[in-house]
PDB file of C-alpha atoms in Angstrom:
ATOM      1  CA  MET A 292     -75.548-188.538 151.969  1.00 81.00           C
ATOM      2  CA  THR A 293     -74.461-192.006 151.324  1.00 91.00           C
ATOM      3  CA  THR A 294     -76.610-194.878 149.369  1.00 95.00           C
ATOM      4  CA  ARG A 295     -77.024-198.039 151.421  1.00 97.00           C
ATOM      5  CA  TYR A 296     -76.895-201.535 149.079  1.00 98.00           C
ATOM      6  CA  LYS A 297     -78.042-204.964 150.496  1.00 98.00           C
ATOM      7  CA  VAL A 298     -76.349-207.532 148.514  1.00 98.00           C
ATOM      8  CA  VAL A 299     -77.250-211.508 148.322  1.00 98.00           C
ATOM      9  CA  LEU A 300     -74.234-213.280 147.760  1.00 97.00           C
ATOM     10  CA  ALA A 301     -73.290-216.950 147.024  1.00 98.00           C
ATOM     11  CA  TYR A 302     -69.811-218.521 147.319  1.00 98.00           C
ATOM     12  CA  ASP A 303     -67.958-221.816 147.274  1.00 98.00           C
ATOM     13  CA  GLY A 304     -66.294-221.936 150.681  1.00 97.00           C
ATOM     14  CA  THR A 305     -63.570-224.398 149.587  1.00 97.00           C
ATOM     15  CA  ASN A 306     -60.707-222.024 149.384  1.00 97.00           C
ATOM     16  CA  PHE A 307     -62.013-219.487 151.945  1.00 97.00           C
ATOM     17  CA  ALA A 308     -60.801-219.430 155.526  1.00 96.00           C
ATOM     18  CA  GLY A 309     -64.395-218.413 156.447  1.00 95.00           C
ATOM     19  CA  PHE A 310     -66.252-215.247 155.993  1.00 95.00           C
ATOM     20  CA  GLN A 311     -64.741-212.805 158.501  1.00 92.00           C
ATOM     21  CA  ARG A 312     -61.339-210.899 157.486  1.00 90.00           C
ATOM     22  CA  GLN A 313     -58.183-212.483 159.062  1.00 89.00           C
ATOM     23  CA  PRO A 314     -54.771-211.410 158.719  1.00 90.00           C
ATOM     24  CA  HIS A 315     -52.724-213.089 155.968  1.00 91.00           C
ATOM     25  CA  GLN A 316     -55.705-215.329 155.001  1.00 94.00           C
ATOM     26  CA  ARG A 317     -58.156-215.131 151.787  1.00 97.00           C
ATOM     27  CA  THR A 318     -61.859-214.573 153.357  1.00 97.00           C
ATOM     28  CA  VAL A 319     -65.025-213.765 151.714  1.00 97.00           C
ATOM     29  CA  GLU A 320     -64.997-210.357 153.516  1.00 97.00           C
ATOM     30  CA  GLN A 321     -61.473-209.652 152.218  1.00 96.00           C
ATOM     31  CA  VAL A 322     -62.442-210.422 148.723  1.00 97.00           C
ATOM     32  CA  VAL A 323     -65.763-208.594 148.577  1.00 98.00           C
ATOM     33  CA  THR A 324     -64.379-205.644 150.411  1.00 97.00           C
ATOM     34  CA  LYS A 325     -61.566-205.394 147.820  1.00 96.00           C
ATOM     35  CA  ALA A 326     -64.016-205.550 144.788  1.00 97.00           C
ATOM     36  CA  VAL A 327     -66.407-202.848 146.422  1.00 96.00           C
ATOM     37  CA  ASN A 328     -63.518-200.527 147.067  1.00 96.00           C
ATOM     38  CA  LYS A 329     -62.176-200.978 143.595  1.00 95.00           C
ATOM     39  CA  MET A 330     -65.704-200.385 142.011  1.00 93.00           C
ATOM     40  CA  ALA A 331     -65.999-197.192 144.091  1.00 91.00           C
ATOM     41  CA  LYS A 332     -62.702-195.905 142.670  1.00 89.00           C
ATOM     42  CA  ASP A 333     -60.952-196.629 146.135  1.00 84.00           C
ATOM     43  CA  PRO A 334     -62.232-193.522 147.931  1.00 86.00           C
ATOM     44  CA  VAL A 335     -60.499-191.951 150.801  1.00 86.00           C
ATOM     45  CA  GLU A 336     -62.743-193.318 153.500  1.00 90.00           C
ATOM     46  CA  PRO A 337     -62.434-196.980 152.873  1.00 94.00           C
ATOM     47  CA  ILE A 338     -65.815-198.721 152.337  1.00 95.00           C
ATOM     48  CA  VAL A 339     -66.621-201.398 155.197  1.00 96.00           C
ATOM     49  CA  ILE A 340     -69.163-204.365 154.370  1.00 96.00           C
ATOM     50  CA  TYR A 341     -71.422-205.906 157.092  1.00 97.00           C
ATOM     51  CA  GLY A 342     -72.374-209.753 156.755  1.00 96.00           C
ATOM     52  CA  ALA A 343     -75.664-211.204 157.978  1.00 96.00           C
ATOM     53  CA  GLY A 344     -73.472-213.935 159.760  1.00 92.00           C
ATOM     54  CA  ARG A 345     -69.880-215.397 159.993  1.00 90.00           C
ATOM     55  CA  THR A 346     -69.439-218.852 157.881  1.00 93.00           C
ATOM     56  CA  ASP A 347     -66.421-220.807 158.840  1.00 93.00           C
ATOM     57  CA  ALA A 348     -63.677-222.151 156.701  1.00 94.00           C
ATOM     58  CA  GLY A 349     -64.812-224.736 153.802  1.00 96.00           C
ATOM     59  CA  VAL A 350     -68.732-223.558 154.585  1.00 97.00           C
ATOM     60  CA  HIS A 351     -70.588-222.580 151.307  1.00 98.00           C
ATOM     61  CA  ALA A 352     -73.533-219.933 150.791  1.00 98.00           C
ATOM     62  CA  PHE A 353     -76.223-219.606 148.280  1.00 97.00           C
ATOM     63  CA  GLY A 354     -77.679-216.439 150.311  1.00 96.00           C
ATOM     64  CA  GLN A 355     -75.346-214.915 152.441  1.00 97.00           C
ATOM     65  CA  THR A 356     -76.495-211.231 152.944  1.00 98.00           C
ATOM     66  CA  LEU A 357     -74.579-208.070 153.307  1.00 98.00           C
ATOM     67  CA  HIS A 358     -74.747-204.218 152.933  1.00 98.00           C
ATOM     68  CA  PHE A 359     -72.299-201.372 152.468  1.00 97.00           C
ATOM     69  CA  ASP A 360     -72.589-197.605 151.915  1.00 96.00           C
ATOM     70  CA  LEU A 361     -71.271-195.644 148.908  1.00 94.00           C
ATOM     71  CA  PRO A 362     -70.856-191.827 148.918  1.00 90.00           C
ATOM     72  CA  TYR A 363     -73.070-191.878 145.564  1.00 88.00           C
ATOM     73  CA  GLU A 364     -75.955-193.807 143.917  1.00 91.00           C
ATOM     74  CA  ILE A 365     -75.476-196.263 141.284  1.00 92.00           C
ATOM     75  CA  ASN A 366     -78.160-198.169 139.653  1.00 95.00           C
ATOM     76  CA  PRO A 367     -78.465-201.767 141.700  1.00 97.00           C
ATOM     77  CA  LYS A 368     -77.790-203.632 138.098  1.00 97.00           C
ATOM     78  CA  GLY A 369     -74.563-201.615 137.635  1.00 95.00           C
ATOM     79  CA  VAL A 370     -73.314-202.396 141.261  1.00 96.00           C
ATOM     80  CA  ARG A 371     -74.163-206.026 140.618  1.00 97.00           C
ATOM     81  CA  ARG A 372     -72.603-206.086 137.051  1.00 97.00           C
ATOM     82  CA  GLY A 373     -69.597-204.123 138.540  1.00 96.00           C
ATOM     83  CA  LEU A 374     -69.140-206.354 141.415  1.00 97.00           C
ATOM     84  CA  ASN A 375     -69.516-209.888 139.369  1.00 97.00           C
ATOM     85  CA  SER A 376     -66.779-208.419 136.998  1.00 97.00           C
ATOM     86  CA  MET A 377     -64.201-208.030 139.843  1.00 96.00           C
ATOM     87  CA  LEU A 378     -65.092-211.032 142.313  1.00 98.00           C
ATOM     88  CA  PRO A 379     -63.042-214.485 141.899  1.00 97.00           C
ATOM     89  CA  MET A 380     -64.846-217.505 140.086  1.00 97.00           C
ATOM     90  CA  ASP A 381     -65.898-218.905 143.444  1.00 97.00           C
ATOM     91  CA  THR A 382     -68.335-216.088 144.622  1.00 98.00           C
ATOM     92  CA  ILE A 383     -71.042-214.161 142.831  1.00 98.00           C
ATOM     93  CA  VAL A 384     -73.749-211.438 143.587  1.00 98.00           C
ATOM     94  CA  LYS A 385     -77.083-212.726 143.115  1.00 98.00           C
ATOM     95  CA  ALA A 386     -79.162-209.775 143.793  1.00 98.00           C
ATOM     96  CA  VAL A 387     -78.456-206.056 144.666  1.00 98.00           C
ATOM     97  CA  SER A 388     -81.034-203.745 146.161  1.00 98.00           C
ATOM     98  CA  ILE A 389     -81.117-200.272 147.492  1.00 98.00           C
ATOM     99  CA  VAL A 390     -82.205-200.175 151.124  1.00 97.00           C
ATOM    100  CA  PRO A 391     -83.164-197.387 153.740  1.00 97.00           C
ATOM    101  CA  ASN A 392     -79.797-196.129 155.452  1.00 96.00           C
ATOM    102  CA  ASP A 393     -80.812-197.628 158.985  1.00 96.00           C
ATOM    103  CA  PHE A 394     -81.053-201.215 157.390  1.00 98.00           C
ATOM    104  CA  HIS A 395     -78.544-203.530 159.043  1.00 98.00           C
ATOM    105  CA  ALA A 396     -77.536-207.045 157.274  1.00 97.00           C
ATOM    106  CA  ARG A 397     -76.970-208.790 160.803  1.00 96.00           C
ATOM    107  CA  TYR A 398     -79.198-207.200 163.288  1.00 96.00           C
ATOM    108  CA  ASP A 399     -82.541-206.671 161.080  1.00 97.00           C
ATOM    109  CA  THR A 400     -82.827-210.647 160.452  1.00 97.00           C
ATOM    110  CA  VAL A 401     -85.618-212.580 161.631  1.00 97.00           C
ATOM    111  CA  GLY A 402     -84.626-215.818 160.544  1.00 97.00           C
ATOM    112  CA  LYS A 403     -81.834-217.944 158.786  1.00 98.00           C
ATOM    113  CA  ARG A 404     -82.008-221.290 156.935  1.00 98.00           C
ATOM    114  CA  TYR A 405     -79.319-223.809 156.835  1.00 98.00           C
ATOM    115  CA  TRP A 406     -78.655-226.729 154.786  1.00 98.00           C
ATOM    116  CA  TYR A 407     -76.405-229.904 155.364  1.00 98.00           C
ATOM    117  CA  ARG A 408     -75.557-232.914 153.172  1.00 98.00           C
ATOM    118  CA  ALA A 409     -74.121-235.954 154.714  1.00 98.00           C
ATOM    119  CA  TYR A 410     -72.327-238.269 152.637  1.00 98.00           C
ATOM    120  CA  GLN A 411     -72.073-241.959 153.862  1.00 97.00           C
ATOM    121  CA  ASN A 412     -69.432-244.259 152.465  1.00 96.00           C
ATOM    122  CA  GLU A 413     -66.499-246.155 154.042  1.00 95.00           C
ATOM    123  CA  PHE A 414     -64.519-243.882 151.342  1.00 95.00           C
ATOM    124  CA  VAL A 415     -64.407-240.150 150.585  1.00 94.00           C
ATOM    125  CA  ASP A 416     -65.907-239.843 147.150  1.00 95.00           C
ATOM    126  CA  PRO A 417     -63.451-237.342 145.084  1.00 96.00           C
ATOM    127  CA  PHE A 418     -66.038-235.363 143.703  1.00 96.00           C
ATOM    128  CA  LYS A 419     -68.172-234.772 146.778  1.00 97.00           C
ATOM    129  CA  ARG A 420     -65.229-234.141 149.172  1.00 96.00           C
ATOM    130  CA  HIS A 421     -65.573-230.262 148.999  1.00 97.00           C
ATOM    131  CA  TYR A 422     -69.450-230.259 149.174  1.00 98.00           C
ATOM    132  CA  THR A 423     -70.544-232.853 151.590  1.00 98.00           C
ATOM    133  CA  GLY A 424     -69.646-233.763 155.030  1.00 98.00           C
ATOM    134  CA  HIS A 425     -68.078-237.543 155.034  1.00 97.00           C
ATOM    135  CA  PHE A 426     -69.480-240.083 157.469  1.00 97.00           C
ATOM    136  CA  LYS A 427     -67.794-243.785 157.363  1.00 95.00           C
ATOM    137  CA  PHE A 428     -70.843-245.394 158.777  1.00 94.00           C
ATOM    138  CA  ALA A 429     -74.434-245.249 157.276  1.00 94.00           C
ATOM    139  CA  ALA A 430     -77.154-243.618 159.594  1.00 97.00           C
ATOM    140  CA  ASP A 431     -80.861-244.772 159.976  1.00 98.00           C
ATOM    141  CA  ILE A 432     -82.875-241.876 158.652  1.00 98.00           C
ATOM    142  CA  ASP A 433     -85.996-243.461 160.575  1.00 98.00           C
ATOM    143  CA  ARG A 434     -83.938-242.856 163.715  1.00 98.00           C
ATOM    144  CA  ILE A 435     -82.941-239.535 162.464  1.00 98.00           C
ATOM    145  CA  GLN A 436     -86.619-238.504 161.674  1.00 98.00           C
ATOM    146  CA  GLN A 437     -87.842-239.434 165.328  1.00 98.00           C
ATOM    147  CA  ALA A 438     -85.290-237.448 167.053  1.00 98.00           C
ATOM    148  CA  ILE A 439     -84.900-234.092 164.889  1.00 98.00           C
ATOM    149  CA  GLY A 440     -88.550-232.617 166.085  1.00 97.00           C
ATOM    150  CA  ASP A 441     -86.897-232.510 169.791  1.00 98.00           C
ATOM    151  CA  LEU A 442     -84.596-229.559 168.427  1.00 98.00           C
ATOM    152  CA  GLU A 443     -87.555-227.557 167.186  1.00 98.00           C
ATOM    153  CA  GLY A 444     -88.989-224.713 169.704  1.00 97.00           C
ATOM    154  CA  ARG A 445     -87.025-222.294 171.847  1.00 97.00           C
ATOM    155  CA  HIS A 446     -84.167-223.401 173.970  1.00 97.00           C
ATOM    156  CA  ASP A 447     -80.903-223.025 175.308  1.00 96.00           C
ATOM    157  CA  PHE A 448     -78.507-224.629 173.194  1.00 96.00           C
ATOM    158  CA  SER A 449     -75.518-224.408 175.173  1.00 95.00           C
ATOM    159  CA  THR A 450     -74.803-228.242 174.724  1.00 96.00           C
ATOM    160  CA  PHE A 451     -74.506-227.370 170.852  1.00 96.00           C
ATOM    161  CA  VAL A 452     -72.234-224.584 170.838  1.00 93.00           C
ATOM    162  CA  ALA A 453     -68.660-224.524 170.439  1.00 84.00           C
ATOM    163  CA  SER A 454     -65.726-223.006 172.451  1.00 77.00           C
ATOM    164  CA  GLY A 455     -64.931-219.636 171.060  1.00 70.00           C
ATOM    165  CA  SER A 456     -68.198-218.562 170.630  1.00 71.00           C
ATOM    166  CA  GLN A 457     -68.601-214.893 171.496  1.00 71.00           C
ATOM    167  CA  ALA A 458     -72.382-215.046 172.277  1.00 74.00           C
ATOM    168  CA  HIS A 459     -73.690-214.310 176.152  1.00 81.00           C
ATOM    169  CA  ASP A 460     -76.864-215.694 175.540  1.00 88.00           C
ATOM    170  CA  HIS A 461     -77.412-219.365 174.173  1.00 92.00           C
ATOM    171  CA  VAL A 462     -80.918-219.184 173.723  1.00 96.00           C
ATOM    172  CA  ARG A 463     -82.273-219.398 170.250  1.00 96.00           C
ATOM    173  CA  GLU A 464     -85.403-220.803 168.423  1.00 97.00           C
ATOM    174  CA  ILE A 465     -85.794-223.480 165.973  1.00 98.00           C
ATOM    175  CA  TYR A 466     -88.626-222.900 163.615  1.00 98.00           C
ATOM    176  CA  SER A 467     -88.294-226.037 161.604  1.00 97.00           C
ATOM    177  CA  ALA A 468     -85.797-229.033 161.637  1.00 98.00           C
ATOM    178  CA  LYS A 469     -85.863-231.558 158.790  1.00 98.00           C
ATOM    179  CA  ALA A 470     -84.202-234.779 157.603  1.00 98.00           C
ATOM    180  CA  TRP A 471     -84.486-236.818 154.441  1.00 98.00           C
ATOM    181  CA  ALA A 472     -82.508-239.296 152.560  1.00 98.00           C
ATOM    182  CA  LEU A 473     -81.555-239.661 149.253  1.00 97.00           C
ATOM    183  CA  PRO A 474     -80.331-243.448 148.604  1.00 96.00           C
ATOM    184  CA  ASP A 475     -78.900-243.214 145.248  1.00 95.00           C
ATOM    185  CA  GLU A 476     -76.546-240.401 146.332  1.00 95.00           C
ATOM    186  CA  ARG A 477     -75.822-241.876 149.646  1.00 97.00           C
ATOM    187  CA  GLU A 478     -76.597-238.778 151.452  1.00 98.00           C
ATOM    188  CA  ILE A 479     -78.916-237.597 154.463  1.00 98.00           C
ATOM    189  CA  GLN A 480     -79.836-233.932 153.874  1.00 98.00           C
ATOM    190  CA  PHE A 481     -80.709-231.880 156.718  1.00 98.00           C
ATOM    191  CA  GLU A 482     -82.352-228.490 156.725  1.00 98.00           C
ATOM    192  CA  PHE A 483     -82.799-226.089 159.928  1.00 98.00           C
ATOM    193  CA  CYS A 484     -84.892-222.803 160.125  1.00 98.00           C
ATOM    194  CA  GLY A 485     -84.227-220.774 163.075  1.00 97.00           C
ATOM    195  CA  SER A 486     -84.090-217.117 164.876  1.00 96.00           C
ATOM    196  CA  GLY A 487     -80.562-217.483 164.517  1.00 94.00           C
ATOM    197  CA  PHE A 488     -77.401-219.976 165.137  1.00 95.00           C
ATOM    198  CA  LEU A 489     -74.782-220.129 167.482  1.00 94.00           C
ATOM    199  CA  TYR A 490     -71.082-220.984 166.740  1.00 90.00           C
ATOM    200  CA  ASN A 491     -71.002-224.415 165.093  1.00 94.00           C
ATOM    201  CA  GLN A 492     -74.323-225.041 166.284  1.00 96.00           C
ATOM    202  CA  VAL A 493     -75.751-226.555 162.632  1.00 97.00           C
ATOM    203  CA  ARG A 494     -72.825-228.789 162.327  1.00 98.00           C
ATOM    204  CA  ILE A 495     -72.986-230.114 166.194  1.00 97.00           C
ATOM    205  CA  MET A 496     -76.677-230.837 165.836  1.00 98.00           C
ATOM    206  CA  VAL A 497     -76.040-232.619 162.755  1.00 98.00           C
ATOM    207  CA  ALA A 498     -73.292-234.982 164.485  1.00 98.00           C
ATOM    208  CA  VAL A 499     -75.541-235.492 167.417  1.00 98.00           C
ATOM    209  CA  LEU A 500     -78.280-236.736 164.812  1.00 98.00           C
ATOM    210  CA  MET A 501     -75.892-238.761 162.716  1.00 98.00           C
ATOM    211  CA  GLU A 502     -74.582-240.484 166.064  1.00 98.00           C
ATOM    212  CA  ILE A 503     -78.440-241.396 166.885  1.00 98.00           C
ATOM    213  CA  GLY A 504     -78.978-242.584 163.286  1.00 98.00           C
ATOM    214  CA  GLN A 505     -75.889-244.790 163.809  1.00 97.00           C
ATOM    215  CA  GLY A 506     -77.289-246.352 166.971  1.00 97.00           C
ATOM    216  CA  ARG A 507     -74.697-244.680 169.217  1.00 97.00           C
ATOM    217  CA  ARG A 508     -77.232-242.278 171.111  1.00 97.00           C
ATOM    218  CA  ALA A 509     -81.033-243.021 172.062  1.00 97.00           C
ATOM    219  CA  VAL A 510     -83.567-241.854 169.858  1.00 98.00           C
ATOM    220  CA  ASP A 511     -84.731-239.721 172.839  1.00 97.00           C
ATOM    221  CA  CYS A 512     -81.403-238.375 173.943  1.00 97.00           C
ATOM    222  CA  ILE A 513     -82.140-234.625 172.700  1.00 97.00           C
ATOM    223  CA  PRO A 514     -83.963-233.213 175.592  1.00 97.00           C
ATOM    224  CA  ALA A 515     -81.645-234.504 177.952  1.00 97.00           C
ATOM    225  CA  LEU A 516     -78.662-232.708 175.915  1.00 97.00           C
ATOM    226  CA  LEU A 517     -80.575-229.557 175.986  1.00 97.00           C
ATOM    227  CA  ALA A 518     -81.144-229.950 179.727  1.00 97.00           C
ATOM    228  CA  ALA A 519     -77.414-230.583 180.402  1.00 96.00           C
ATOM    229  CA  LYS A 520     -76.248-227.398 179.037  1.00 95.00           C
ATOM    230  CA  ASP A 521     -73.007-228.838 178.563  1.00 93.00           C
ATOM    231  CA  ARG A 522     -71.023-229.144 175.706  1.00 92.00           C
ATOM    232  CA  GLU A 523     -69.133-232.116 176.713  1.00 92.00           C
ATOM    233  CA  GLN A 524     -72.065-233.952 176.507  1.00 94.00           C
ATOM    234  CA  ALA A 525     -72.046-233.340 172.319  1.00 92.00           C
ATOM    235  CA  ARG A 526     -68.615-233.492 171.474  1.00 88.00           C
ATOM    236  CA  GLY A 527     -68.825-234.088 167.747  1.00 94.00           C
ATOM    237  CA  THR A 528     -68.777-231.452 165.433  1.00 96.00           C
ATOM    238  CA  ALA A 529     -69.680-232.412 161.447  1.00 97.00           C
ATOM    239  CA  PRO A 530     -67.376-231.529 158.816  1.00 97.00           C
ATOM    240  CA  ALA A 531     -67.737-227.708 157.428  1.00 97.00           C
ATOM    241  CA  ALA A 532     -67.880-228.781 153.630  1.00 97.00           C
ATOM    242  CA  GLY A 533     -71.226-230.257 154.040  1.00 98.00           C
ATOM    243  CA  LEU A 534     -72.715-226.961 155.440  1.00 98.00           C
ATOM    244  CA  TYR A 535     -74.719-224.234 153.475  1.00 98.00           C
ATOM    245  CA  MET A 536     -75.915-220.850 154.386  1.00 98.00           C
ATOM    246  CA  LYS A 537     -79.197-221.231 152.241  1.00 97.00           C
ATOM    247  CA  LYS A 538     -81.026-217.894 153.025  1.00 97.00           C
ATOM    248  CA  VAL A 539     -81.404-214.962 155.213  1.00 98.00           C
ATOM    249  CA  TYR A 540     -84.823-213.396 156.030  1.00 98.00           C
ATOM    250  CA  TYR A 541     -85.622-209.980 156.867  1.00 98.00           C
ATOM    251  CA  GLU A 542     -89.381-209.972 156.480  1.00 95.00           C
ATOM    252  CA  GLN A 543     -91.588-212.006 158.579  1.00 96.00           C
ATOM    253  CA  ASN A 544     -94.185-212.765 155.953  1.00 96.00           C
ATOM    254  CA  GLU A 545     -91.453-214.166 153.702  1.00 95.00           C
ATOM    255  CA  LEU A 546     -90.190-216.283 156.760  1.00 95.00           C
ATOM    256  CA  GLN A 547     -93.745-217.803 157.486  1.00 95.00           C
ATOM    257  CA  ALA A 548     -94.187-218.231 153.646  1.00 95.00           C
ATOM    258  CA  ASP A 549     -91.180-220.560 153.632  1.00 93.00           C
ATOM    259  CA  LEU A 550     -92.043-222.391 156.632  1.00 93.00           C
ATOM    260  CA  ILE A 551     -95.315-223.584 155.011  1.00 92.00           C
ATOM    261  CA  LYS A 552     -93.665-224.114 151.882  1.00 84.00           C
ATOM    262  CA  TYR A 553     -90.623-226.342 153.374  1.00 81.00           C
TER     263      TYR A 553
END
């Protein structure tokens, strides 16, 4: 009888080629799988990890969630301590819990929350280059705030999905979409909470919103973009460095509480 563990993971995505394992590349899945199998004394049947989602190269996470099975039970505190002693410095296990054997980190989600930091300056700040998306031209936060609400609700987001997506259905629901300015930091920050997100969807939405803020698109353009269902109508993609997977939800009550809170 195996024991299933749910793990909440944070990582700096700068030196990762994304979450998903790739040949001859350093990925989050690769380093975590190696640590899990080492902790389990390299069993004959290698332990496989399953993540809640796949982040791209350079994308960060505060709350990536994954699960794996061990052939025996270890105290969750011991699992957390053991993994953190083996993982590299740009990765840390924040929480570990034992879950039912039918729990699945990917398929049991009821929502995800992403955060994006857009840095506005003519030149790249060397201390922000790995943790914000750089935009040379400033955007008007009032225009962005007028437009962003049009992304909320249940829509076909075909215009906002990059080629290479493996999803056949592009309908998703965005529960909350917000933007605010931090003038002292020269940043506009975004937060999106939804049922799920397509390949590069958040980065494409940010790119469109920044174009609206810069006056390159009309404030009321989003409904027409959604109706077009055409990626060519929204060709920009915000830089990966500004994106953070903030939280994955598995309980409706927690999701609803956070929607009220934020």
